[in-house]
XYZ file of C-alpha atoms in Angstrom:
139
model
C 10.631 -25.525 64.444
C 10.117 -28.751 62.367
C 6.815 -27.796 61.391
C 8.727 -24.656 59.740
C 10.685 -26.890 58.183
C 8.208 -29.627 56.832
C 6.592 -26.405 55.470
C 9.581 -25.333 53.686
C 10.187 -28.455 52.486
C 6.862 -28.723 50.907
C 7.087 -25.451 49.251
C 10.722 -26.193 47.405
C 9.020 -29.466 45.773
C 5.731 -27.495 44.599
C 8.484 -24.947 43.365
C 10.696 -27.149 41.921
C 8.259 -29.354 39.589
C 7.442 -27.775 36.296
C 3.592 -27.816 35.544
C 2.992 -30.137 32.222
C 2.397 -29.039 29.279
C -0.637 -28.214 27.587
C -1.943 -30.929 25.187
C -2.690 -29.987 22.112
C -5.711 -31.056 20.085
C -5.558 -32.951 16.929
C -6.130 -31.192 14.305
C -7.471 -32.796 10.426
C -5.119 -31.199 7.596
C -6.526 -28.540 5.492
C -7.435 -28.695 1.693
C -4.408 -27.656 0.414
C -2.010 -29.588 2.479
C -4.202 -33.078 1.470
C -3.724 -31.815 -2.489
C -0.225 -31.544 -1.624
C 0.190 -34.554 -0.050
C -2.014 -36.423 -3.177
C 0.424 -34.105 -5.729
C 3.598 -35.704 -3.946
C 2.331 -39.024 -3.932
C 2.655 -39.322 -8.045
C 5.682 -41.459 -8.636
C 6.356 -39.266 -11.781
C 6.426 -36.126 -9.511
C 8.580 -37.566 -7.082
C 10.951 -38.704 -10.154
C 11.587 -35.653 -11.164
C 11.721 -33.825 -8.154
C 14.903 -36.495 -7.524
C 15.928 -36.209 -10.682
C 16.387 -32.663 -10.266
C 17.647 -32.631 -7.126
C 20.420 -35.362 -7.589
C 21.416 -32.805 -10.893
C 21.811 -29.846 -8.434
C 23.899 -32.322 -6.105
C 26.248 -33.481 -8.816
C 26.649 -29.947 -10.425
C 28.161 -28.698 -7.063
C 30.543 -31.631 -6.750
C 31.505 -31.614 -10.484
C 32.228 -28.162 -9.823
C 34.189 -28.475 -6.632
C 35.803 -31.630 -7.765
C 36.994 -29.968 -11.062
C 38.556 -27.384 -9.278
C 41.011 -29.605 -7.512
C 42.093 -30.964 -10.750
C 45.689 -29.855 -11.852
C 47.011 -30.193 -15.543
C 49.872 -32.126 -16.341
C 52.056 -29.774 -18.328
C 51.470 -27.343 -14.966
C 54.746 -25.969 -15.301
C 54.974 -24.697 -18.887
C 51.143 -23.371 -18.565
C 50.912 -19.681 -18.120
C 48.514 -18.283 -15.097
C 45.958 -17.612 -17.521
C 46.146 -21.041 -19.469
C 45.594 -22.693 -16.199
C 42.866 -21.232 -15.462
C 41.341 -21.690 -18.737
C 42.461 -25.055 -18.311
C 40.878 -25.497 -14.498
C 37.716 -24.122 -15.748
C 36.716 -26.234 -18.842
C 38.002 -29.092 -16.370
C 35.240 -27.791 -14.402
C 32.695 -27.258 -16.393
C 33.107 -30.762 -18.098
C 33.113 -32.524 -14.705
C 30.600 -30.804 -13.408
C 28.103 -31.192 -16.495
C 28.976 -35.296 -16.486
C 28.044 -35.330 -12.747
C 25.236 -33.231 -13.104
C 23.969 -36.320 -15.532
C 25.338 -38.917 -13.637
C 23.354 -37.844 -10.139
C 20.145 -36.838 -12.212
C 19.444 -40.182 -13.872
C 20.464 -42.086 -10.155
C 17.964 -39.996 -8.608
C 15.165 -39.863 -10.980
C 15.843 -44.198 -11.337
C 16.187 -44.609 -8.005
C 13.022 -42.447 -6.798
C 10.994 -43.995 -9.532
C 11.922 -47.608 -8.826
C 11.292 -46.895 -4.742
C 7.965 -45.302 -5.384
C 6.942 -48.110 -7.729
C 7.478 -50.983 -5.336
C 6.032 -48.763 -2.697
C 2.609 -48.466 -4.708
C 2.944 -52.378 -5.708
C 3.271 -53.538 -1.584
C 0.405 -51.316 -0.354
C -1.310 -52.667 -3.496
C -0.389 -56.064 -2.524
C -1.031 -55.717 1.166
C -4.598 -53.871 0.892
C -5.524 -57.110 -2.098
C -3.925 -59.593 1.143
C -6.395 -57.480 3.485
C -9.543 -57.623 1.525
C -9.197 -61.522 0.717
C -9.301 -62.596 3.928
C -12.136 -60.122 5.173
C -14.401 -61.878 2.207
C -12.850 -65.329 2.963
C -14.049 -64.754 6.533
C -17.216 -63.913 5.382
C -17.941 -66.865 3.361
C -16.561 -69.527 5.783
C -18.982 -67.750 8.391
C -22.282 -68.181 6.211
């Protein structure tokens, strides 16, 4: 009677823990995804990918933020003067914020990518120094 039970015991844990999972091998990148990687690295690229990114961004709040806006003469405005009104309001807002998030995004990303390139510049110089210093205090 125990040994039924040892038995059954033995067969719940087998059952109950999950095999691991397969381990995948490393795999190197392919041609294109290394040109990709070099074409993103380009601080201009990455500008104006920003640039035009933080445009799209401000667009869609200029737009939704131009739609709240109500005129001050509201109650002597026909419907259809309002909504002239509410969409120049728009359309201004949006186009000012469209500029405003463009040029943060394209100065931003530029001046990130820059001291990026300047501290791996700066650390692979630091690097290099002291391998040759080594080398010359060994000799």
């Amino acid at each position: 009677m125990s040994r039924t039970n040892s038995d059954n015991e033995a067969n719940k844990t087998a059952i109950e823990t999950p095999a691991p999972p397969p381990v995948e091998p490393i795999r190197l990148p392919t041609i294109e995804e290394v040109r990709g990687q070099d074409i993103w690295n380009n601080c201009g690229v990455r500008s104006v990918v920003s640039g035009v990114m933080g445009g799209g961004l401000g667009l869609f709040m200029g737009l939704f933020l131009g739609a709240l806006d109500n005129p001050i003469m509201q109650d002597q405005m026909t419907g259809r003067q309002q909504f002239v009104y509410t969409a120049k309001q728009m359309g201004s807002r949006s186009w000012g914020s469209c500029k405003a998030f463009a040029v943060m995004g394209l100065i931003f990303s530029a001046a990130e990518c820059v001291v990026e390139k300047v501290i791996h510049l700066f650390d692979w110089l630091v690097q290099n120094m002291t391998w040759e210093t080594q080398l010359l205090l060994d000799v």
